GROMACS .gro file of C-alpha atoms in nm:
model
  466
    1MET     CA    1  -3.763  -1.717  -1.818
    2PHE     CA    2  -4.032  -1.825  -1.606
    3ASP     CA    3  -4.235  -1.578  -1.379
    4THR     CA    4  -4.053  -1.372  -1.116
    5ALA     CA    5  -4.189  -1.537  -0.838
    6THR     CA    6  -4.068  -1.866  -0.929
    7TYR     CA    7  -3.696  -1.721  -0.878
    8VAL     CA    8  -3.791  -1.609  -0.554
    9ARG     CA    9  -3.911  -1.896  -0.446
   10ARG     CA   10  -3.623  -2.126  -0.532
   11ARG     CA   11  -3.374  -1.875  -0.395
   12ASN     CA   12  -3.538  -1.922  -0.053
   13GLU     CA   13  -3.571  -2.298  -0.084
   14LEU     CA   14  -3.201  -2.299  -0.115
   15LYS     CA   15  -3.166  -2.091   0.175
   16LYS     CA   16  -3.319  -2.340   0.411
   17LEU     CA   17  -3.129  -2.617   0.236
   18VAL     CA   18  -2.747  -2.443   0.272
   19LYS     CA   19  -2.843  -2.298   0.556
   20ASN     CA   20  -2.606  -2.032   0.677
   21GLY     CA   21  -2.328  -1.850   0.471
   22VAL     CA   22  -2.271  -1.672   0.112
   23ILE     CA   23  -2.379  -1.837  -0.220
   24ILE     CA   24  -2.193  -1.720  -0.528
   25LEU     CA   25  -2.328  -1.842  -0.844
   26PHE     CA   26  -2.147  -1.726  -1.142
   27GLY     CA   27  -2.306  -1.699  -1.457
   28ASN     CA   28  -2.112  -1.753  -1.801
   29ASN     CA   29  -1.916  -1.480  -1.942
   30GLU     CA   30  -1.889  -1.493  -2.380
   31SER     CA   31  -1.693  -1.731  -2.485
   32PRO     CA   32  -1.437  -1.645  -2.773
   33ALA     CA   33  -1.414  -1.903  -3.112
   34ASN     CA   34  -1.095  -1.756  -3.225
   35PHE     CA   35  -1.051  -1.416  -3.070
   36PRO     CA   36  -1.216  -1.175  -2.794
   37ASN     CA   37  -1.449  -1.027  -3.044
   38ASN     CA   38  -1.606  -1.372  -3.210
   39GLY     CA   39  -1.806  -1.484  -2.944
   40TYR     CA   40  -1.979  -1.867  -3.004
   41HIS     CA   41  -2.302  -1.846  -3.057
   42PRO     CA   42  -2.563  -1.805  -2.931
   43PHE     CA   43  -2.446  -1.747  -2.583
   44ARG     CA   44  -2.505  -2.034  -2.327
   45GLN     CA   45  -2.595  -1.964  -1.925
   46ASP     CA   46  -2.464  -2.150  -1.628
   47SER     CA   47  -2.748  -2.346  -1.597
   48SER     CA   48  -2.766  -2.382  -1.205
   49PHE     CA   49  -2.749  -1.957  -1.217
   50LEU     CA   50  -3.043  -1.972  -1.499
   51TYR     CA   51  -3.195  -2.182  -1.229
   52TYR     CA   52  -3.177  -1.953  -0.976
   53PHE     CA   53  -3.185  -1.612  -1.135
   54GLY     CA   54  -3.352  -1.631  -1.490
   55LEU     CA   55  -3.126  -1.450  -1.673
   56GLN     CA   56  -2.914  -1.463  -1.985
   57ARG     CA   57  -2.674  -1.202  -1.978
   58ASP     CA   58  -2.305  -1.291  -2.005
   59GLY     CA   59  -2.100  -1.121  -1.714
   60LEU     CA   60  -2.365  -1.172  -1.447
   61VAL     CA   61  -2.295  -1.315  -1.067
   62GLY     CA   62  -2.572  -1.410  -0.840
   63VAL     CA   63  -2.460  -1.371  -0.439
   64ILE     CA   64  -2.729  -1.519  -0.198
   65ASP     CA   65  -2.663  -1.400   0.136
   66ILE     CA   66  -2.830  -1.639   0.372
   67ASP     CA   67  -2.739  -1.465   0.668
   68ASN     CA   68  -2.888  -1.149   0.608
   69ASP     CA   69  -3.151  -1.306   0.374
   70LYS     CA   70  -3.046  -1.091   0.147
   71ASP     CA   71  -3.046  -1.178  -0.291
   72ILE     CA   72  -2.760  -0.930  -0.503
   73LEU     CA   73  -2.740  -0.956  -0.887
   74ILE     CA   74  -2.375  -0.831  -0.976
   75GLY     CA   75  -2.281  -0.695  -1.325
   76ASP     CA   76  -2.137  -0.384  -1.489
   77ASP     CA   77  -2.399  -0.196  -1.735
   78ILE     CA   78  -2.291  -0.187  -2.073
   79ASP     CA   79  -2.171   0.118  -2.243
   80ILE     CA   80  -2.223   0.308  -2.560
   81GLU     CA   81  -1.960   0.072  -2.720
   82ASP     CA   82  -2.151  -0.206  -2.670
   83ILE     CA   83  -2.481  -0.035  -2.777
   84VAL     CA   84  -2.374   0.048  -3.041
   85TRP     CA   85  -2.283  -0.315  -3.167
   86PHE     CA   86  -2.548  -0.517  -2.996
   87GLY     CA   87  -2.823  -0.261  -2.898
   88SER     CA   88  -2.932  -0.166  -2.549
   89VAL     CA   89  -3.020  -0.443  -2.283
   90ASP     CA   90  -3.140  -0.369  -1.951
   91SER     CA   91  -2.952  -0.198  -1.683
   92ILE     CA   92  -2.833  -0.469  -1.404
   93HIS     CA   93  -3.089  -0.277  -1.164
   94ASP     CA   94  -3.358  -0.348  -1.446
   95MET     CA   95  -3.266  -0.734  -1.450
   96ALA     CA   96  -3.251  -0.753  -1.086
   97GLN     CA   97  -3.579  -0.680  -1.053
   98LYS     CA   98  -3.683  -0.939  -1.298
   99ALA     CA   99  -3.518  -1.207  -1.127
  100GLY     CA  100  -3.686  -1.097  -0.806
  101THR     CA  101  -3.412  -0.866  -0.604
  102THR     CA  102  -3.389  -0.496  -0.554
  103ASP     CA  103  -3.058  -0.523  -0.481
  104SER     CA  104  -2.778  -0.469  -0.766
  105ALA     CA  105  -2.446  -0.406  -0.752
  106GLN     CA  106  -2.118  -0.349  -1.025
  107MET     CA  107  -1.889  -0.613  -1.058
  108LYS     CA  108  -1.631  -0.457  -0.858
  109SER     CA  109  -1.845  -0.473  -0.573
  110LEU     CA  110  -1.775  -0.860  -0.533
  111LYS     CA  111  -1.481  -0.871  -0.421
  112LEU     CA  112  -1.565  -0.649  -0.135
  113ILE     CA  113  -1.831  -0.859  -0.077
  114CYS     CA  114  -1.588  -1.168  -0.058
  115ASN     CA  115  -1.374  -0.981   0.138
  116ASP     CA  116  -1.609  -0.882   0.440
  117ALA     CA  117  -1.743  -1.233   0.423
  118MET     CA  118  -1.376  -1.353   0.472
  119SER     CA  119  -1.264  -1.114   0.677
  120LYS     CA  120  -1.600  -1.249   0.943
  121HIS     CA  121  -1.487  -1.583   0.889
  122ARG     CA  122  -1.813  -1.700   0.721
  123LYS     CA  123  -1.856  -1.978   0.460
  124ILE     CA  124  -1.847  -1.876   0.088
  125HIS     CA  125  -2.028  -2.145  -0.073
  126ILE     CA  126  -1.972  -2.163  -0.452
  127LEU     CA  127  -2.003  -2.481  -0.738
  128PRO     CA  128  -1.700  -2.658  -0.896
  129PRO     CA  129  -1.637  -2.404  -1.210
  130TYR     CA  130  -1.597  -2.544  -1.589
  131ARG     CA  131  -1.470  -2.287  -1.758
  132HIS     CA  132  -1.091  -2.139  -1.725
  133ASP     CA  133  -1.231  -1.786  -1.690
  134ILE     CA  134  -1.464  -1.828  -1.409
  135LYS     CA  135  -1.192  -2.006  -1.212
  136ILE     CA  136  -0.907  -1.708  -1.267
  137GLN     CA  137  -1.211  -1.545  -1.121
  138ILE     CA  138  -1.253  -1.734  -0.780
  139PHE     CA  139  -0.879  -1.743  -0.770
  140ASP     CA  140  -0.854  -1.375  -0.727
  141LEU     CA  141  -1.185  -1.298  -0.541
  142LEU     CA  142  -1.107  -1.625  -0.285
  143GLY     CA  143  -0.763  -1.702  -0.335
  144ILE     CA  144  -0.828  -2.063  -0.406
  145HIS     CA  145  -0.584  -2.228  -0.675
  146PRO     CA  146  -0.758  -2.360  -0.929
  147CYS     CA  147  -0.605  -2.679  -0.926
  148GLN     CA  148  -0.780  -2.685  -0.586
  149GLN     CA  149  -1.179  -2.515  -0.661
  150LYS     CA  150  -1.307  -2.908  -0.744
  151GLU     CA  151  -1.240  -2.972  -0.381
  152SER     CA  152  -1.302  -2.636  -0.222
  153ALA     CA  153  -1.658  -2.616  -0.372
  154SER     CA  154  -1.946  -2.618  -0.141
  155MET     CA  155  -2.117  -2.998  -0.067
  156PRO     CA  156  -2.398  -2.879   0.076
  157LEU     CA  157  -2.449  -2.630  -0.203
  158ILE     CA  158  -2.403  -2.924  -0.416
  159LYS     CA  159  -2.610  -3.133  -0.228
  160ALA     CA  160  -2.899  -2.899  -0.234
  161VAL     CA  161  -2.871  -2.798  -0.620
  162VAL     CA  162  -2.920  -3.153  -0.695
  163LYS     CA  163  -3.186  -3.229  -0.466
  164MET     CA  164  -3.400  -2.949  -0.654
  165ARG     CA  165  -3.296  -2.942  -0.977
  166SER     CA  166  -3.336  -3.352  -1.004
  167THR     CA  167  -3.722  -3.319  -0.937
  168LYS     CA  168  -3.898  -3.127  -1.224
  169GLU     CA  169  -4.151  -2.867  -1.180
  170LEU     CA  170  -4.455  -2.861  -1.344
  171GLN     CA  171  -4.333  -2.577  -1.604
  172GLU     CA  172  -3.993  -2.724  -1.649
  173ILE     CA  173  -4.209  -3.053  -1.774
  174GLU     CA  174  -4.396  -2.843  -1.976
  175GLU     CA  175  -4.048  -2.656  -2.171
  176LEU     CA  176  -3.919  -3.012  -2.167
  177GLU     CA  177  -4.225  -3.142  -2.407
  178ARG     CA  178  -4.134  -2.774  -2.581
  179ALA     CA  179  -3.807  -2.955  -2.659
  180ALA     CA  180  -3.902  -3.300  -2.736
  181VAL     CA  181  -4.139  -3.125  -3.006
  182ILE     CA  182  -3.780  -2.968  -3.192
  183GLY     CA  183  -3.599  -3.340  -3.133
  184TYR     CA  184  -3.880  -3.464  -3.326
  185LYS     CA  185  -3.873  -3.241  -3.613
  186MET     CA  186  -3.458  -3.291  -3.600
  187HIS     CA  187  -3.500  -3.664  -3.596
  188THR     CA  188  -3.758  -3.690  -3.892
  189THR     CA  189  -3.609  -3.451  -4.093
  190ALA     CA  190  -3.287  -3.649  -4.064
  191MET     CA  191  -3.511  -3.977  -4.190
  192ARG     CA  192  -3.631  -3.786  -4.474
  193LEU     CA  193  -3.294  -3.687  -4.594
  194THR     CA  194  -3.122  -4.034  -4.555
  195GLN     CA  195  -3.059  -4.193  -4.862
  196PRO     CA  196  -2.720  -4.392  -5.069
  197GLY     CA  197  -2.542  -4.042  -5.191
  198ILE     CA  198  -2.566  -3.772  -4.942
  199THR     CA  199  -2.301  -3.711  -4.701
  200GLU     CA  200  -2.326  -3.714  -4.336
  201LYS     CA  201  -2.211  -3.338  -4.319
  202PHE     CA  202  -2.525  -3.250  -4.507
  203ILE     CA  203  -2.788  -3.431  -4.302
  204GLY     CA  204  -2.631  -3.342  -3.952
  205GLY     CA  205  -2.610  -2.971  -4.085
  206GLN     CA  206  -2.982  -2.980  -4.166
  207VAL     CA  207  -3.086  -3.133  -3.816
  208ASP     CA  208  -2.835  -2.876  -3.647
  209GLY     CA  209  -3.031  -2.618  -3.860
  210ILE     CA  210  -3.382  -2.715  -3.707
  211ALA     CA  211  -3.249  -2.679  -3.369
  212ASN     CA  212  -3.171  -2.269  -3.417
  213SER     CA  213  -3.415  -2.209  -3.580
  214TYR     CA  214  -3.676  -2.355  -3.322
  215GLY     CA  215  -3.516  -2.320  -2.986
  216SER     CA  216  -3.193  -2.188  -2.868
  217MET     CA  217  -2.942  -2.435  -3.024
  218VAL     CA  218  -2.850  -2.799  -2.972
  219SER     CA  219  -2.853  -2.954  -2.697
  220PHE     CA  220  -2.496  -3.107  -2.781
  221PRO     CA  221  -2.312  -3.179  -3.068
  222THR     CA  222  -2.505  -3.390  -3.304
  223ILE     CA  223  -2.397  -3.737  -3.381
  224TYR     CA  224  -2.471  -3.811  -3.720
  225THR     CA  225  -2.259  -4.140  -3.837
  226GLN     CA  226  -2.237  -4.481  -4.060
  227HIS     CA  227  -1.974  -4.573  -3.766
  228GLY     CA  228  -2.252  -4.594  -3.479
  229GLU     CA  229  -2.001  -4.855  -3.301
  230ILE     CA  230  -1.825  -4.499  -3.242
  231MET     CA  231  -1.987  -4.363  -2.929
  232HIS     CA  232  -1.955  -3.963  -3.022
  233GLY     CA  233  -1.940  -4.011  -3.373
  234ALA     CA  234  -1.949  -3.664  -3.570
  235PRO     CA  235  -2.083  -3.611  -3.891
  236SER     CA  236  -1.780  -3.620  -4.143
  237MET     CA  237  -1.788  -3.581  -4.530
  238ASN     CA  238  -1.839  -3.918  -4.602
  239VAL     CA  239  -2.123  -4.043  -4.855
  240LEU     CA  240  -2.396  -4.223  -4.750
  241GLU     CA  241  -2.358  -4.622  -4.819
  242LYS     CA  242  -2.632  -4.830  -4.900
  243GLY     CA  243  -2.665  -5.152  -4.716
  244ARG     CA  244  -2.519  -4.919  -4.361
  245LEU     CA  245  -2.687  -4.808  -4.098
  246VAL     CA  246  -2.655  -4.471  -3.979
  247LEU     CA  247  -2.709  -4.362  -3.591
  248CYS     CA  248  -2.854  -4.015  -3.503
  249ASP     CA  249  -2.835  -3.871  -3.177
  250ALA     CA  250  -2.958  -3.514  -3.152
  251GLY     CA  251  -3.111  -3.339  -2.960
  252ALA     CA  252  -3.228  -2.895  -2.898
  253GLU     CA  253  -3.262  -2.659  -2.622
  254THR     CA  254  -3.552  -2.414  -2.562
  255ILE     CA  255  -3.540  -2.086  -2.558
  256ASN     CA  256  -3.516  -2.151  -2.218
  257ASN     CA  257  -3.231  -2.399  -2.214
  258TYR     CA  258  -3.456  -2.682  -2.116
  259CYS     CA  259  -3.309  -3.008  -2.370
  260SER     CA  260  -3.423  -3.292  -2.552
  261ASP     CA  261  -3.179  -3.620  -2.656
  262ASN     CA  262  -3.337  -3.905  -2.877
  263THR     CA  263  -3.074  -4.124  -3.111
  264ARG     CA  264  -3.274  -4.335  -3.335
  265THR     CA  265  -3.062  -4.603  -3.605
  266MET     CA  266  -3.242  -4.617  -3.978
  267PRO     CA  267  -3.119  -4.800  -4.268
  268VAL     CA  268  -2.944  -4.560  -4.536
  269SER     CA  269  -3.140  -4.798  -4.819
  270GLY     CA  270  -3.476  -4.751  -4.605
  271LYS     CA  271  -3.484  -5.095  -4.527
  272PHE     CA  272  -3.310  -5.354  -4.274
  273THR     CA  273  -3.143  -5.637  -4.410
  274GLN     CA  274  -3.186  -5.998  -4.193
  275LYS     CA  275  -2.863  -5.954  -4.021
  276GLN     CA  276  -2.958  -5.540  -3.896
  277LEU     CA  277  -3.282  -5.616  -3.782
  278GLU     CA  278  -3.179  -5.916  -3.565
  279ILE     CA  279  -2.979  -5.682  -3.356
  280TYR     CA  280  -3.235  -5.395  -3.369
  281SER     CA  281  -3.504  -5.580  -3.232
  282ILE     CA  282  -3.302  -5.657  -2.940
  283VAL     CA  283  -3.206  -5.306  -2.887
  284GLU     CA  284  -3.566  -5.225  -2.929
  285ALA     CA  285  -3.611  -5.492  -2.639
  286CYS     CA  286  -3.403  -5.324  -2.413
  287HIS     CA  287  -3.559  -4.999  -2.473
  288ASP     CA  288  -3.900  -5.096  -2.463
  289TYR     CA  289  -3.795  -5.301  -2.156
  290THR     CA  290  -3.686  -4.999  -1.929
  291LEU     CA  291  -4.052  -4.858  -1.998
  292GLU     CA  292  -4.185  -5.191  -1.795
  293VAL     CA  293  -3.951  -5.192  -1.483
  294ALA     CA  294  -3.861  -4.830  -1.429
  295LYS     CA  295  -4.020  -4.639  -1.106
  296PRO     CA  296  -4.029  -4.460  -0.853
  297GLY     CA  297  -3.821  -4.665  -0.562
  298THR     CA  298  -3.620  -4.858  -0.791
  299LYS     CA  299  -3.234  -4.797  -0.843
  300TYR     CA  300  -3.152  -4.704  -1.248
  301ALA     CA  301  -2.875  -4.892  -1.225
  302ASP     CA  302  -3.118  -5.243  -1.170
  303VAL     CA  303  -3.279  -5.097  -1.422
  304HIS     CA  304  -2.960  -5.084  -1.618
  305PHE     CA  305  -2.842  -5.494  -1.543
  306ALA     CA  306  -3.175  -5.606  -1.581
  307VAL     CA  307  -3.155  -5.434  -1.953
  308CYS     CA  308  -2.793  -5.612  -1.967
  309ARG     CA  309  -2.935  -5.968  -1.899
  310LEU     CA  310  -3.197  -5.947  -2.118
  311MET     CA  311  -2.976  -5.829  -2.383
  312PHE     CA  312  -2.753  -6.128  -2.306
  313ASP     CA  313  -2.988  -6.370  -2.352
  314ARG     CA  314  -3.122  -6.231  -2.673
  315LEU     CA  315  -2.738  -6.225  -2.797
  316LYS     CA  316  -2.680  -6.576  -2.693
  317GLU     CA  317  -2.964  -6.667  -2.903
  318LEU     CA  318  -2.761  -6.571  -3.227
  319GLY     CA  319  -2.451  -6.767  -3.092
  320LEU     CA  320  -2.263  -6.454  -3.011
  321THR     CA  321  -2.265  -6.510  -2.629
  322LYS     CA  322  -2.289  -6.790  -2.403
  323GLY     CA  323  -2.244  -6.943  -2.070
  324ASP     CA  324  -2.450  -6.816  -1.762
  325THR     CA  325  -2.637  -6.487  -1.803
  326ASP     CA  326  -2.568  -6.350  -1.449
  327GLU     CA  327  -2.218  -6.489  -1.425
  328ALA     CA  328  -2.155  -6.278  -1.769
  329VAL     CA  329  -2.293  -5.964  -1.666
  330ARG     CA  330  -2.133  -5.982  -1.302
  331ALA     CA  331  -1.782  -5.997  -1.537
  332GLY     CA  332  -1.894  -5.744  -1.690
  333ALA     CA  333  -1.874  -5.956  -2.024
  334HIS     CA  334  -2.248  -5.731  -2.152
  335ALA     CA  335  -1.969  -5.415  -2.182
  336MET     CA  336  -1.834  -5.527  -2.525
  337PHE     CA  337  -2.179  -5.470  -2.688
  338LEU     CA  338  -2.295  -5.203  -2.419
  339PRO     CA  339  -2.016  -5.000  -2.303
  340HIS     CA  340  -2.178  -4.711  -2.163
  341GLY     CA  341  -2.462  -4.697  -1.905
  342LEU     CA  342  -2.864  -4.720  -1.952
  343GLY     CA  343  -2.888  -4.345  -1.925
  344HIS     CA  344  -2.857  -4.011  -1.721
  345MET     CA  345  -3.045  -3.773  -1.559
  346MET     CA  346  -3.245  -3.453  -1.813
  347GLY     CA  347  -3.293  -3.123  -1.733
  348MET     CA  348  -3.141  -2.778  -1.858
  349ASP     CA  349  -2.840  -2.971  -1.886
  350VAL     CA  350  -2.848  -3.269  -2.178
  351HIS     CA  351  -2.664  -3.468  -1.916
  352ASP     CA  352  -2.819  -3.277  -1.617
  353MET     CA  353  -2.602  -3.088  -1.344
  354GLU     CA  354  -2.296  -3.325  -1.453
  355SER     CA  355  -2.063  -3.047  -1.382
  356LEU     CA  356  -2.143  -3.104  -1.014
  357ASP     CA  357  -1.975  -3.446  -1.101
  358GLN     CA  358  -2.146  -3.714  -1.172
  359ILE     CA  359  -2.102  -3.921  -0.837
  360ASN     CA  360  -2.348  -3.637  -0.697
  361VAL     CA  361  -2.605  -3.648  -0.969
  362GLY     CA  362  -2.645  -3.997  -1.011
  363PHE     CA  363  -2.547  -4.138  -0.709
  364ASP     CA  364  -2.647  -4.144  -0.371
  365GLU     CA  365  -2.490  -4.244   0.002
  366GLU     CA  366  -2.702  -4.583  -0.040
  367THR     CA  367  -2.560  -4.654  -0.432
  368ARG     CA  368  -2.204  -4.575  -0.533
  369PRO     CA  369  -2.030  -4.627  -0.878
  370ASN     CA  370  -1.860  -4.928  -0.971
  371LEU     CA  371  -1.532  -4.724  -1.109
  372GLU     CA  372  -1.334  -5.033  -1.166
  373GLN     CA  373  -1.507  -5.280  -1.415
  374PHE     CA  374  -1.505  -5.168  -1.787
  375GLY     CA  375  -1.882  -5.021  -1.904
  376THR     CA  376  -1.983  -5.081  -1.563
  377ASN     CA  377  -1.775  -4.755  -1.476
  378CYS     CA  378  -1.952  -4.534  -1.728
  379LEU     CA  379  -2.282  -4.575  -1.529
  380ARG     CA  380  -2.405  -4.190  -1.462
  381MET     CA  381  -2.698  -4.318  -1.311
  382GLY     CA  382  -2.740  -4.526  -1.063
  383ARG     CA  383  -2.962  -4.406  -0.760
  384ARG     CA  384  -3.298  -4.477  -0.687
  385LEU     CA  385  -3.580  -4.319  -0.866
  386GLU     CA  386  -3.800  -4.043  -0.796
  387GLU     CA  387  -4.104  -3.871  -0.923
  388GLY     CA  388  -4.061  -3.584  -1.130
  389PHE     CA  389  -3.731  -3.781  -1.194
  390VAL     CA  390  -3.659  -3.734  -1.643
  391VAL     CA  391  -3.364  -4.001  -1.723
  392THR     CA  392  -3.246  -4.116  -2.095
  393ASP     CA  393  -3.348  -4.438  -2.179
  394GLU     CA  394  -3.064  -4.551  -2.473
  395PRO     CA  395  -2.940  -4.931  -2.486
  396GLY     CA  396  -2.711  -5.011  -2.725
  397ILE     CA  397  -2.537  -5.309  -2.940
  398TYR     CA  398  -2.218  -5.168  -3.080
  399PHE     CA  399  -1.897  -5.390  -3.287
  400ILE     CA  400  -1.648  -5.232  -3.203
  401PRO     CA  401  -1.345  -5.406  -3.381
  402ALA     CA  402  -1.043  -5.253  -3.168
  403LEU     CA  403  -1.200  -5.362  -2.864
  404ILE     CA  404  -1.289  -5.734  -2.997
  405ASP     CA  405  -0.962  -5.738  -3.111
  406GLU     CA  406  -0.860  -5.652  -2.752
  407TRP     CA  407  -1.025  -5.891  -2.577
  408LYS     CA  408  -0.969  -6.161  -2.796
  409SER     CA  409  -0.599  -6.123  -2.763
  410ASN     CA  410  -0.587  -6.146  -2.375
  411GLY     CA  411  -0.937  -6.397  -2.328
  412HIS     CA  412  -1.115  -6.141  -2.133
  413CYS     CA  413  -1.451  -6.284  -2.078
  414LYS     CA  414  -1.392  -6.571  -2.288
  415ASP     CA  415  -1.603  -6.803  -2.157
  416PHE     CA  416  -1.887  -6.583  -2.169
  417LEU     CA  417  -1.790  -6.478  -2.530
  418ASN     CA  418  -1.772  -6.668  -2.900
  419PHE     CA  419  -1.496  -6.498  -3.023
  420ASP     CA  420  -1.554  -6.629  -3.378
  421LYS     CA  421  -1.857  -6.508  -3.438
  422LEU     CA  422  -1.806  -6.175  -3.329
  423GLU     CA  423  -1.545  -6.137  -3.602
  424THR     CA  424  -1.838  -6.186  -3.863
  425TYR     CA  425  -1.935  -5.877  -3.696
  426LYS     CA  426  -1.662  -5.681  -3.712
  427ASP     CA  427  -1.853  -5.391  -4.021
  428PHE     CA  428  -2.157  -5.365  -3.867
  429GLY     CA  429  -2.126  -5.041  -3.663
  430GLY     CA  430  -2.343  -4.987  -3.346
  431ILE     CA  431  -2.713  -4.926  -3.313
  432ARG     CA  432  -2.880  -4.669  -3.030
  433ILE     CA  433  -3.229  -4.611  -2.948
  434GLU     CA  434  -3.282  -4.351  -2.696
  435ASP     CA  435  -3.565  -4.152  -2.551
  436ASP     CA  436  -3.631  -3.919  -2.274
  437VAL     CA  437  -3.829  -4.056  -1.993
  438LEU     CA  438  -4.062  -3.874  -1.678
  439ILE     CA  439  -4.062  -4.115  -1.377
  440THR     CA  440  -4.448  -4.043  -1.238
  441LYS     CA  441  -4.612  -4.145  -0.936
  442ASP     CA  442  -4.650  -4.508  -1.093
  443GLY     CA  443  -4.413  -4.561  -1.328
  444CYS     CA  444  -4.275  -4.337  -1.623
  445ARG     CA  445  -4.384  -4.192  -1.936
  446PHE     CA  446  -4.194  -4.105  -2.266
  447ILE     CA  447  -4.166  -3.719  -2.266
  448GLY     CA  448  -4.289  -3.598  -2.580
  449LYS     CA  449  -4.624  -3.674  -2.791
  450ASP     CA  450  -4.514  -3.733  -3.095
  451ARG     CA  451  -4.302  -4.028  -3.094
  452ILE     CA  452  -4.012  -4.023  -3.357
  453PRO     CA  453  -4.025  -4.360  -3.512
  454TYR     CA  454  -3.850  -4.656  -3.382
  455HIS     CA  455  -3.994  -5.008  -3.439
  456PRO     CA  456  -3.866  -5.126  -3.746
  457LYS     CA  457  -4.178  -5.147  -3.999
  458ASP     CA  458  -4.264  -4.773  -3.861
  459VAL     CA  459  -3.869  -4.688  -3.954
  460GLU     CA  460  -3.928  -4.836  -4.261
  461ASN     CA  461  -4.263  -4.715  -4.376
  462PHE     CA  462  -4.140  -4.345  -4.286
  463MET     CA  463  -3.865  -4.385  -4.463
  464ASP     CA  464  -4.031  -4.495  -4.747
  465ASN     CA  465  -4.277  -4.197  -4.755
  466LYS     CA  466  -4.061  -3.914  -4.762
   0.00000   0.00000   0.00000
């Protein structure tokens, strides 16, 4: 938790942006793994509630009454039964004071607050809910059916939250740097352990353990797989095989729930083959090119497509692509190899604020997503960059057998792709290199003091000196 003044300042700024009405920010409840008293651990608070109130306990709701300039923490004090099992915690009154407000009330008061606001035709602002228990709670409080709650969410509140959370404060950047330290330990652990004969599951578990022991939790389920062409490949019981590549996409959350998100791809045997090195070097060049062109005022969509053109040109040198590069990228031929966007916002969520709908986070009135074209429709971030934004830089090249077969059978982008050559890469897998990037006054820089090895010789040398 940051200092109390941080949360007071943030709520005051939110009031100015939203202007009138009552804001209700729902914290998360415990989520049962398989029965009510066996919850997932550790508890994860809603990020927007955490941003404005800073409190980690379950079963809390923050009310920000803009018109009366009053902030209220709502929640029930725990009873002796809970204390026996979980220990004592601060009272709702004491937690309210930590968050910078003297007003608190029991959960039953929330219905009275909502009824009073509705009777006076005051606007009640909510964010789009993503958990079903909160959807039911909103239904009980406001009478909005769960199927209509996303559309009923307050756009003024969404825009205000996105505006505030997009630009990171210095103390937030410091937290992201702490997350990067944990991420470094996670990825270098994976590199040290990677060798033939060990299961993906074992190394994935070791990586998760680093996050749990140094921070709060992993920032997303760890990806560690020899099938790097599968975007979200979970660690399996498959044994690592000599000659194959393994992709590790993993990140941590600090105690204050700020995230890291990095990806490295490494040879199981410790040495890249020539074929692997040729593709890896293209991804490496695309990754580094982002650092040259990403700066305030530049659309991240433009950075994405600049990377796609570079990638397509380099693949042309290997005989995998052909034709005019600009026409090929306009046609979406690059998505054969890169079916996702270059990156996304980072912060308290690994895909920061994505629950508020990516069109509100990664795009704006000027920059709109293309939802029709395969690959391009997966861009999470396209808007102009601003100083203080944190985004991921994660180009990749993937050889997906089913995608190769489908495009070959229907002739999609046949003027730009050499399908006969692609056939020889069906067993290749995939490569991704990812780092977190802070947009600075004049350009950008990596988050994290220590760089997880990613240049080919650095990867090989690190793996050789286990």
